[in-house]
Amino acid sequence: MNVGIVCGYGIVADERLVAYVRCVIEYASAHQLDTLILCGGQTIREEKRTEAETLREIMGDDVVRFHLLMEETSISTLHNLLYSRQLIETRRLPVKSVTIFCDTLRFMKVFCLTKLLFHAYSAQVVSFQRKEPLFMYALQLPFTLLQCVGAVCPPFERLLLRCRKLAAKSQQTR
C-alpha cells in the first residue's frame, strides 16, 4: 500500500488551499497512491469543521480515487505526522511507501520530522508552492527545532501541544 499524508492548512477553502489540494490529487494519481490520510483538526474553535474535512470537501468527486483516512485531531505539523503514524500503526496498514505532502514554507520542518518519525518506512516529502506572508518564513527555523525536539521527547511534545492550544484560545478571545 502506498500512503499519502496530506498536511492541512486551514479551514477556509481559498484559492491557495484549492490549488494545493489539486496538486496533491494530481501527484497522488500519477504516482498510484492507494490511501490518503487527510490531516488537521478543528483549528478555529468557533468552526465545527476540521481541516481534514475541508481537504475532503475540496477534493470533491476525486475522493473516489483513493481510500481516505481522516486524522482530525492535530493542530500542528508535528501532530499531523505523529497522529498519522499512529493511525498507520493502530490500523496495521501494510505500508510500502509513505509520501508526505506539504507546502514549500514547511518543507524543511516536514523533511526533518519525516526522518525522525517515519524512519521505519520508505518515506519522501513532496512540497507545492503556496504563497505565505514573509514573516512566516522567519518563524520556520525555531518552529522546526521545537517540533523536532517534540518528535523525540514526548513530555516536550505534550508541552508544545498545551502551548499551541493556549495560544489559539487567547487569539480567539481577542
mmCIF file with all atom_site columns, C-alpha atoms in Angstrom:
data_model
loop_
_atom_site.group_PDB
_atom_site.id
_atom_site.type_symbol
_atom_site.label_atom_id
_atom_site.label_alt_id
_atom_site.label_comp_id
_atom_site.label_asym_id
_atom_site.label_entity_id
_atom_site.label_seq_id
_atom_site.pdbx_PDB_ins_code
_atom_site.Cartn_x
_atom_site.Cartn_y
_atom_site.Cartn_z
_atom_site.occupancy
_atom_site.B_iso_or_equiv
_atom_site.pdbx_formal_charge
_atom_site.auth_seq_id
_atom_site.auth_comp_id
_atom_site.auth_asym_id
_atom_site.auth_atom_id
_atom_site.pdbx_PDB_model_num
ATOM 1   C CA . MET A 1 1   ? 0.000   0.000  0.000   1.00 0.00 ? 1   MET A CA 1
ATOM 2   C CA . ASN A 1 2   ? 1.296   3.437  -0.971  1.00 0.00 ? 2   ASN A CA 1
ATOM 3   C CA . VAL A 1 3   ? 0.090   6.049  1.509   1.00 0.00 ? 3   VAL A CA 1
ATOM 4   C CA . GLY A 1 4   ? -0.019  9.814  1.161   1.00 0.00 ? 4   GLY A CA 1
ATOM 5   C CA . ILE A 1 5   ? -0.248  12.087 4.193   1.00 0.00 ? 5   ILE A CA 1
ATOM 6   C CA . VAL A 1 6   ? -1.782  15.460 3.345   1.00 0.00 ? 6   VAL A CA 1
ATOM 7   C CA . CYS A 1 7   ? -0.974  18.203 5.836   1.00 0.00 ? 7   CYS A CA 1
ATOM 8   C CA . GLY A 1 8   ? -3.889  20.604 6.231   1.00 0.00 ? 8   GLY A CA 1
ATOM 9   C CA . TYR A 1 9   ? -3.562  24.377 6.111   1.00 0.00 ? 9   TYR A CA 1
ATOM 10  C CA . GLY A 1 10  ? -6.737  25.927 7.424   1.00 0.00 ? 10  GLY A CA 1
ATOM 11  C CA . ILE A 1 11  ? -10.469 25.533 7.118   1.00 0.00 ? 11  ILE A CA 1
ATOM 12  C CA . VAL A 1 12  ? -11.037 28.265 4.540   1.00 0.00 ? 12  VAL A CA 1
ATOM 13  C CA . ALA A 1 13  ? -11.134 26.837 1.025   1.00 0.00 ? 13  ALA A CA 1
ATOM 14  C CA . ASP A 1 14  ? -9.357  29.819 -0.549  1.00 0.00 ? 14  ASP A CA 1
ATOM 15  C CA . GLU A 1 15  ? -7.601  29.641 -3.915  1.00 0.00 ? 15  GLU A CA 1
ATOM 16  C CA . ARG A 1 16  ? -4.245  28.775 -2.277  1.00 0.00 ? 16  ARG A CA 1
ATOM 17  C CA . LEU A 1 17  ? -5.685  25.759 -0.461  1.00 0.00 ? 17  LEU A CA 1
ATOM 18  C CA . VAL A 1 18  ? -7.662  24.615 -3.500  1.00 0.00 ? 18  VAL A CA 1
ATOM 19  C CA . ALA A 1 19  ? -4.526  24.816 -5.688  1.00 0.00 ? 19  ALA A CA 1
ATOM 20  C CA . TYR A 1 20  ? -2.556  22.840 -3.077  1.00 0.00 ? 20  TYR A CA 1
ATOM 21  C CA . VAL A 1 21  ? -5.188  20.082 -2.941  1.00 0.00 ? 21  VAL A CA 1
ATOM 22  C CA . ARG A 1 22  ? -5.363  19.917 -6.755  1.00 0.00 ? 22  ARG A CA 1
ATOM 23  C CA . CYS A 1 23  ? -1.566  19.436 -6.884  1.00 0.00 ? 23  CYS A CA 1
ATOM 24  C CA . VAL A 1 24  ? -1.798  16.675 -4.270  1.00 0.00 ? 24  VAL A CA 1
ATOM 25  C CA . ILE A 1 25  ? -4.532  14.868 -6.232  1.00 0.00 ? 25  ILE A CA 1
ATOM 26  C CA . GLU A 1 26  ? -2.573  15.140 -9.464  1.00 0.00 ? 26  GLU A CA 1
ATOM 27  C CA . TYR A 1 27  ? 0.620   13.805 -7.871  1.00 0.00 ? 27  TYR A CA 1
ATOM 28  C CA . ALA A 1 28  ? -1.146  11.053 -5.915  1.00 0.00 ? 28  ALA A CA 1
ATOM 29  C CA . SER A 1 29  ? -2.947  9.861  -9.042  1.00 0.00 ? 29  SER A CA 1
ATOM 30  C CA . ALA A 1 30  ? 0.187   9.925  -11.205 1.00 0.00 ? 30  ALA A CA 1
ATOM 31  C CA . HIS A 1 31  ? 2.179   8.007  -8.572  1.00 0.00 ? 31  HIS A CA 1
ATOM 32  C CA . GLN A 1 32  ? -0.564  5.475  -7.805  1.00 0.00 ? 32  GLN A CA 1
ATOM 33  C CA . LEU A 1 33  ? -1.081  6.224  -4.138  1.00 0.00 ? 33  LEU A CA 1
ATOM 34  C CA . ASP A 1 34  ? -3.797  3.969  -2.718  1.00 0.00 ? 34  ASP A CA 1
ATOM 35  C CA . THR A 1 35  ? -4.627  5.760  0.504   1.00 0.00 ? 35  THR A CA 1
ATOM 36  C CA . LEU A 1 36  ? -4.612  9.390  1.547   1.00 0.00 ? 36  LEU A CA 1
ATOM 37  C CA . ILE A 1 37  ? -4.602  10.462 5.167   1.00 0.00 ? 37  ILE A CA 1
ATOM 38  C CA . LEU A 1 38  ? -6.149  13.924 5.345   1.00 0.00 ? 38  LEU A CA 1
ATOM 39  C CA . CYS A 1 39  ? -4.762  15.787 8.363   1.00 0.00 ? 39  CYS A CA 1
ATOM 40  C CA . GLY A 1 40  ? -5.932  18.624 10.501  1.00 0.00 ? 40  GLY A CA 1
ATOM 41  C CA . GLY A 1 41  ? -8.200  19.216 13.426  1.00 0.00 ? 41  GLY A CA 1
ATOM 42  C CA . GLN A 1 42  ? -10.531 21.975 14.484  1.00 0.00 ? 42  GLN A CA 1
ATOM 43  C CA . THR A 1 43  ? -8.028  24.834 14.425  1.00 0.00 ? 43  THR A CA 1
ATOM 44  C CA . ILE A 1 44  ? -10.646 27.553 14.895  1.00 0.00 ? 44  ILE A CA 1
ATOM 45  C CA . ARG A 1 45  ? -12.806 26.992 17.941  1.00 0.00 ? 45  ARG A CA 1
ATOM 46  C CA . GLU A 1 46  ? -15.933 28.671 16.529  1.00 0.00 ? 46  GLU A CA 1
ATOM 47  C CA . GLU A 1 47  ? -15.859 26.405 13.478  1.00 0.00 ? 47  GLU A CA 1
ATOM 48  C CA . LYS A 1 48  ? -17.288 22.919 13.753  1.00 0.00 ? 48  LYS A CA 1
ATOM 49  C CA . ARG A 1 49  ? -15.411 21.755 10.657  1.00 0.00 ? 49  ARG A CA 1
ATOM 50  C CA . THR A 1 50  ? -11.884 20.344 10.757  1.00 0.00 ? 50  THR A CA 1
ATOM 51  C CA . GLU A 1 51  ? -9.031  20.979 8.358   1.00 0.00 ? 51  GLU A CA 1
ATOM 52  C CA . ALA A 1 52  ? -9.291  17.328 7.231   1.00 0.00 ? 52  ALA A CA 1
ATOM 53  C CA . GLU A 1 53  ? -12.978 17.830 6.381   1.00 0.00 ? 53  GLU A CA 1
ATOM 54  C CA . THR A 1 54  ? -12.080 20.934 4.382   1.00 0.00 ? 54  THR A CA 1
ATOM 55  C CA . LEU A 1 55  ? -9.487  18.942 2.422   1.00 0.00 ? 55  LEU A CA 1
ATOM 56  C CA . ARG A 1 56  ? -12.058 16.222 1.687   1.00 0.00 ? 56  ARG A CA 1
ATOM 57  C CA . GLU A 1 57  ? -14.623 18.824 0.618   1.00 0.00 ? 57  GLU A CA 1
ATOM 58  C CA . ILE A 1 58  ? -12.137 20.446 -1.790  1.00 0.00 ? 58  ILE A CA 1
ATOM 59  C CA . MET A 1 59  ? -11.354 17.036 -3.291  1.00 0.00 ? 59  MET A CA 1
ATOM 60  C CA . GLY A 1 60  ? -14.965 16.824 -4.484  1.00 0.00 ? 60  GLY A CA 1
ATOM 61  C CA . ASP A 1 61  ? -15.512 13.907 -6.854  1.00 0.00 ? 61  ASP A CA 1
ATOM 62  C CA . ASP A 1 62  ? -11.822 12.975 -6.689  1.00 0.00 ? 62  ASP A CA 1
ATOM 63  C CA . VAL A 1 63  ? -12.388 11.361 -3.277  1.00 0.00 ? 63  VAL A CA 1
ATOM 64  C CA . VAL A 1 64  ? -13.454 8.146  -5.024  1.00 0.00 ? 64  VAL A CA 1
ATOM 65  C CA . ARG A 1 65  ? -9.951  7.701  -6.478  1.00 0.00 ? 65  ARG A CA 1
ATOM 66  C CA . PHE A 1 66  ? -8.443  6.958  -3.068  1.00 0.00 ? 66  PHE A CA 1
ATOM 67  C CA . HIS A 1 67  ? -9.134  5.186  0.170   1.00 0.00 ? 67  HIS A CA 1
ATOM 68  C CA . LEU A 1 68  ? -9.395  8.117  2.604   1.00 0.00 ? 68  LEU A CA 1
ATOM 69  C CA . LEU A 1 69  ? -8.491  8.146  6.278   1.00 0.00 ? 69  LEU A CA 1
ATOM 70  C CA . MET A 1 70  ? -9.260  11.202 8.365   1.00 0.00 ? 70  MET A CA 1
ATOM 71  C CA . GLU A 1 71  ? -6.857  12.445 11.035  1.00 0.00 ? 71  GLU A CA 1
ATOM 72  C CA . GLU A 1 72  ? -8.938  15.165 12.674  1.00 0.00 ? 72  GLU A CA 1
ATOM 73  C CA . THR A 1 73  ? -7.241  15.971 15.963  1.00 0.00 ? 73  THR A CA 1
ATOM 74  C CA . SER A 1 74  ? -3.921  17.614 15.042  1.00 0.00 ? 74  SER A CA 1
ATOM 75  C CA . ILE A 1 75  ? -3.314  21.341 15.243  1.00 0.00 ? 75  ILE A CA 1
ATOM 76  C CA . SER A 1 76  ? 0.353   21.471 14.193  1.00 0.00 ? 76  SER A CA 1
ATOM 77  C CA . THR A 1 77  ? 2.665   19.934 11.619  1.00 0.00 ? 77  THR A CA 1
ATOM 78  C CA . LEU A 1 78  ? 4.257   17.724 14.278  1.00 0.00 ? 78  LEU A CA 1
ATOM 79  C CA . HIS A 1 79  ? 0.873   16.381 15.292  1.00 0.00 ? 79  HIS A CA 1
ATOM 80  C CA . ASN A 1 80  ? -0.229  15.885 11.656  1.00 0.00 ? 80  ASN A CA 1
ATOM 81  C CA . LEU A 1 81  ? 2.657   13.461 11.300  1.00 0.00 ? 81  LEU A CA 1
ATOM 82  C CA . LEU A 1 82  ? 2.577   11.895 14.780  1.00 0.00 ? 82  LEU A CA 1
ATOM 83  C CA . TYR A 1 83  ? -1.140  11.135 14.612  1.00 0.00 ? 83  TYR A CA 1
ATOM 84  C CA . SER A 1 84  ? -0.901  9.889  11.022  1.00 0.00 ? 84  SER A CA 1
ATOM 85  C CA . ARG A 1 85  ? 1.850   7.475  12.024  1.00 0.00 ? 85  ARG A CA 1
ATOM 86  C CA . GLN A 1 86  ? -0.312  6.310  14.940  1.00 0.00 ? 86  GLN A CA 1
ATOM 87  C CA . LEU A 1 87  ? -3.206  5.786  12.530  1.00 0.00 ? 87  LEU A CA 1
ATOM 88  C CA . ILE A 1 88  ? -0.999  3.670  10.255  1.00 0.00 ? 88  ILE A CA 1
ATOM 89  C CA . GLU A 1 89  ? 0.264   1.620  13.196  1.00 0.00 ? 89  GLU A CA 1
ATOM 90  C CA . THR A 1 90  ? -3.055  1.099  15.007  1.00 0.00 ? 90  THR A CA 1
ATOM 91  C CA . ARG A 1 91  ? -4.773  0.020  11.790  1.00 0.00 ? 91  ARG A CA 1
ATOM 92  C CA . ARG A 1 92  ? -1.752  -2.132 10.927  1.00 0.00 ? 92  ARG A CA 1
ATOM 93  C CA . LEU A 1 93  ? -1.740  -0.862 7.371   1.00 0.00 ? 93  LEU A CA 1
ATOM 94  C CA . PRO A 1 94  ? 0.596   -2.835 5.072   1.00 0.00 ? 94  PRO A CA 1
ATOM 95  C CA . VAL A 1 95  ? 2.553   0.257  4.018   1.00 0.00 ? 95  VAL A CA 1
ATOM 96  C CA . LYS A 1 96  ? 5.115   0.005  1.217   1.00 0.00 ? 96  LYS A CA 1
ATOM 97  C CA . SER A 1 97  ? 5.779   3.730  0.947   1.00 0.00 ? 97  SER A CA 1
ATOM 98  C CA . VAL A 1 98  ? 4.736   6.993  2.556   1.00 0.00 ? 98  VAL A CA 1
ATOM 99  C CA . THR A 1 99  ? 4.566   10.299 0.685   1.00 0.00 ? 99  THR A CA 1
ATOM 100 C CA . ILE A 1 100 ? 4.038   13.355 2.849   1.00 0.00 ? 100 ILE A CA 1
ATOM 101 C CA . PHE A 1 101 ? 2.568   16.439 1.190   1.00 0.00 ? 101 PHE A CA 1
ATOM 102 C CA . CYS A 1 102 ? 3.232   19.931 2.479   1.00 0.00 ? 102 CYS A CA 1
ATOM 103 C CA . ASP A 1 103 ? 3.799   23.452 1.222   1.00 0.00 ? 103 ASP A CA 1
ATOM 104 C CA . THR A 1 104 ? 7.265   24.792 0.421   1.00 0.00 ? 104 THR A CA 1
ATOM 105 C CA . LEU A 1 105 ? 7.206   27.013 3.507   1.00 0.00 ? 105 LEU A CA 1
ATOM 106 C CA . ARG A 1 106 ? 7.142   23.984 5.796   1.00 0.00 ? 106 ARG A CA 1
ATOM 107 C CA . PHE A 1 107 ? 9.256   21.654 3.640   1.00 0.00 ? 107 PHE A CA 1
ATOM 108 C CA . MET A 1 108 ? 12.357  21.671 5.872   1.00 0.00 ? 108 MET A CA 1
ATOM 109 C CA . LYS A 1 109 ? 10.278  21.089 9.017   1.00 0.00 ? 109 LYS A CA 1
ATOM 110 C CA . VAL A 1 110 ? 8.338   18.233 7.396   1.00 0.00 ? 110 VAL A CA 1
ATOM 111 C CA . PHE A 1 111 ? 11.537  16.752 5.975   1.00 0.00 ? 111 PHE A CA 1
ATOM 112 C CA . CYS A 1 112 ? 13.221  16.724 9.411   1.00 0.00 ? 112 CYS A CA 1
ATOM 113 C CA . LEU A 1 113 ? 10.117  15.346 11.147  1.00 0.00 ? 113 LEU A CA 1
ATOM 114 C CA . THR A 1 114 ? 9.788   12.660 8.466   1.00 0.00 ? 114 THR A CA 1
ATOM 115 C CA . LYS A 1 115 ? 13.351  11.495 9.137   1.00 0.00 ? 115 LYS A CA 1
ATOM 116 C CA . LEU A 1 116 ? 12.567  11.269 12.857  1.00 0.00 ? 116 LEU A CA 1
ATOM 117 C CA . LEU A 1 117 ? 9.060   9.780  12.712  1.00 0.00 ? 117 LEU A CA 1
ATOM 118 C CA . PHE A 1 118 ? 8.978   7.667  9.555   1.00 0.00 ? 118 PHE A CA 1
ATOM 119 C CA . HIS A 1 119 ? 12.483  6.155  9.521   1.00 0.00 ? 119 HIS A CA 1
ATOM 120 C CA . ALA A 1 120 ? 10.946  2.651  9.529   1.00 0.00 ? 120 ALA A CA 1
ATOM 121 C CA . TYR A 1 121 ? 9.206   3.346  6.202   1.00 0.00 ? 121 TYR A CA 1
ATOM 122 C CA . SER A 1 122 ? 10.250  4.231  2.694   1.00 0.00 ? 122 SER A CA 1
ATOM 123 C CA . ALA A 1 123 ? 9.215   7.873  3.026   1.00 0.00 ? 123 ALA A CA 1
ATOM 124 C CA . GLN A 1 124 ? 9.516   11.010 0.953   1.00 0.00 ? 124 GLN A CA 1
ATOM 125 C CA . VAL A 1 125 ? 8.312   14.592 1.206   1.00 0.00 ? 125 VAL A CA 1
ATOM 126 C CA . VAL A 1 126 ? 6.687   16.382 -1.720  1.00 0.00 ? 126 VAL A CA 1
ATOM 127 C CA . SER A 1 127 ? 6.069   20.111 -1.454  1.00 0.00 ? 127 SER A CA 1
ATOM 128 C CA . PHE A 1 128 ? 3.993   22.504 -3.506  1.00 0.00 ? 128 PHE A CA 1
ATOM 129 C CA . GLN A 1 129 ? 4.293   26.267 -3.779  1.00 0.00 ? 129 GLN A CA 1
ATOM 130 C CA . ARG A 1 130 ? 1.843   28.237 -1.650  1.00 0.00 ? 130 ARG A CA 1
ATOM 131 C CA . LYS A 1 131 ? 2.169   31.965 -1.139  1.00 0.00 ? 131 LYS A CA 1
ATOM 132 C CA . GLU A 1 132 ? 2.677   32.896 2.516   1.00 0.00 ? 132 GLU A CA 1
ATOM 133 C CA . PRO A 1 133 ? 3.494   36.167 4.311   1.00 0.00 ? 133 PRO A CA 1
ATOM 134 C CA . LEU A 1 134 ? 7.230   36.822 4.614   1.00 0.00 ? 134 LEU A CA 1
ATOM 135 C CA . PHE A 1 135 ? 7.252   36.751 8.432   1.00 0.00 ? 135 PHE A CA 1
ATOM 136 C CA . MET A 1 136 ? 6.091   33.105 8.309   1.00 0.00 ? 136 MET A CA 1
ATOM 137 C CA . TYR A 1 137 ? 9.416   32.133 6.719   1.00 0.00 ? 137 TYR A CA 1
ATOM 138 C CA . ALA A 1 138 ? 11.329  33.655 9.639   1.00 0.00 ? 138 ALA A CA 1
ATOM 139 C CA . LEU A 1 139 ? 9.302   31.578 12.115  1.00 0.00 ? 139 LEU A CA 1
ATOM 140 C CA . GLN A 1 140 ? 10.063  28.251 10.474  1.00 0.00 ? 140 GLN A CA 1
ATOM 141 C CA . LEU A 1 141 ? 13.548  27.717 11.923  1.00 0.00 ? 141 LEU A CA 1
ATOM 142 C CA . PRO A 1 142 ? 12.508  27.971 15.600  1.00 0.00 ? 142 PRO A CA 1
ATOM 143 C CA . PHE A 1 143 ? 9.275   26.015 14.909  1.00 0.00 ? 143 PHE A CA 1
ATOM 144 C CA . THR A 1 144 ? 11.287  23.296 13.167  1.00 0.00 ? 144 THR A CA 1
ATOM 145 C CA . LEU A 1 145 ? 13.699  22.978 16.081  1.00 0.00 ? 145 LEU A CA 1
ATOM 146 C CA . LEU A 1 146 ? 10.926  22.924 18.698  1.00 0.00 ? 146 LEU A CA 1
ATOM 147 C CA . GLN A 1 147 ? 8.829   20.369 16.836  1.00 0.00 ? 147 GLN A CA 1
ATOM 148 C CA . CYS A 1 148 ? 11.834  18.109 16.174  1.00 0.00 ? 148 CYS A CA 1
ATOM 149 C CA . VAL A 1 149 ? 12.576  18.057 19.903  1.00 0.00 ? 149 VAL A CA 1
ATOM 150 C CA . GLY A 1 150 ? 8.889   17.281 20.473  1.00 0.00 ? 150 GLY A CA 1
ATOM 151 C CA . ALA A 1 151 ? 9.097   14.384 18.000  1.00 0.00 ? 151 ALA A CA 1
ATOM 152 C CA . VAL A 1 152 ? 11.722  12.606 20.106  1.00 0.00 ? 152 VAL A CA 1
ATOM 153 C CA . CYS A 1 153 ? 10.701  13.761 23.595  1.00 0.00 ? 153 CYS A CA 1
ATOM 154 C CA . PRO A 1 154 ? 7.035   13.013 24.450  1.00 0.00 ? 154 PRO A CA 1
ATOM 155 C CA . PRO A 1 155 ? 6.888   15.310 27.537  1.00 0.00 ? 155 PRO A CA 1
ATOM 156 C CA . PHE A 1 156 ? 8.101   18.217 25.391  1.00 0.00 ? 156 PHE A CA 1
ATOM 157 C CA . GLU A 1 157 ? 5.604   17.279 22.666  1.00 0.00 ? 157 GLU A CA 1
ATOM 158 C CA . ARG A 1 158 ? 2.765   17.496 25.202  1.00 0.00 ? 158 ARG A CA 1
ATOM 159 C CA . LEU A 1 159 ? 4.070   20.882 26.388  1.00 0.00 ? 159 LEU A CA 1
ATOM 160 C CA . LEU A 1 160 ? 4.122   22.150 22.793  1.00 0.00 ? 160 LEU A CA 1
ATOM 161 C CA . LEU A 1 161 ? 0.544   20.975 22.325  1.00 0.00 ? 161 LEU A CA 1
ATOM 162 C CA . ARG A 1 162 ? -0.620  22.759 25.502  1.00 0.00 ? 162 ARG A CA 1
ATOM 163 C CA . CYS A 1 163 ? 1.143   25.967 24.447  1.00 0.00 ? 163 CYS A CA 1
ATOM 164 C CA . ARG A 1 164 ? -0.386  25.802 20.970  1.00 0.00 ? 164 ARG A CA 1
ATOM 165 C CA . LYS A 1 165 ? -3.875  25.342 22.421  1.00 0.00 ? 165 LYS A CA 1
ATOM 166 C CA . LEU A 1 166 ? -3.374  28.245 24.845  1.00 0.00 ? 166 LEU A CA 1
ATOM 167 C CA . ALA A 1 167 ? -2.135  30.491 22.041  1.00 0.00 ? 167 ALA A CA 1
ATOM 168 C CA . ALA A 1 168 ? -5.127  29.575 19.883  1.00 0.00 ? 168 ALA A CA 1
ATOM 169 C CA . LYS A 1 169 ? -7.503  30.205 22.779  1.00 0.00 ? 169 LYS A CA 1
ATOM 170 C CA . SER A 1 170 ? -6.015  33.634 23.558  1.00 0.00 ? 170 SER A CA 1
ATOM 171 C CA . GLN A 1 171 ? -6.173  34.603 19.857  1.00 0.00 ? 171 GLN A CA 1
ATOM 172 C CA . GLN A 1 172 ? -9.852  33.713 19.686  1.00 0.00 ? 172 GLN A CA 1
ATOM 173 C CA . THR A 1 173 ? -10.751 35.832 22.724  1.00 0.00 ? 173 THR A CA 1
ATOM 174 C CA . ARG A 1 174 ? -9.289  38.992 21.145  1.00 0.00 ? 174 ARG A CA 1
#
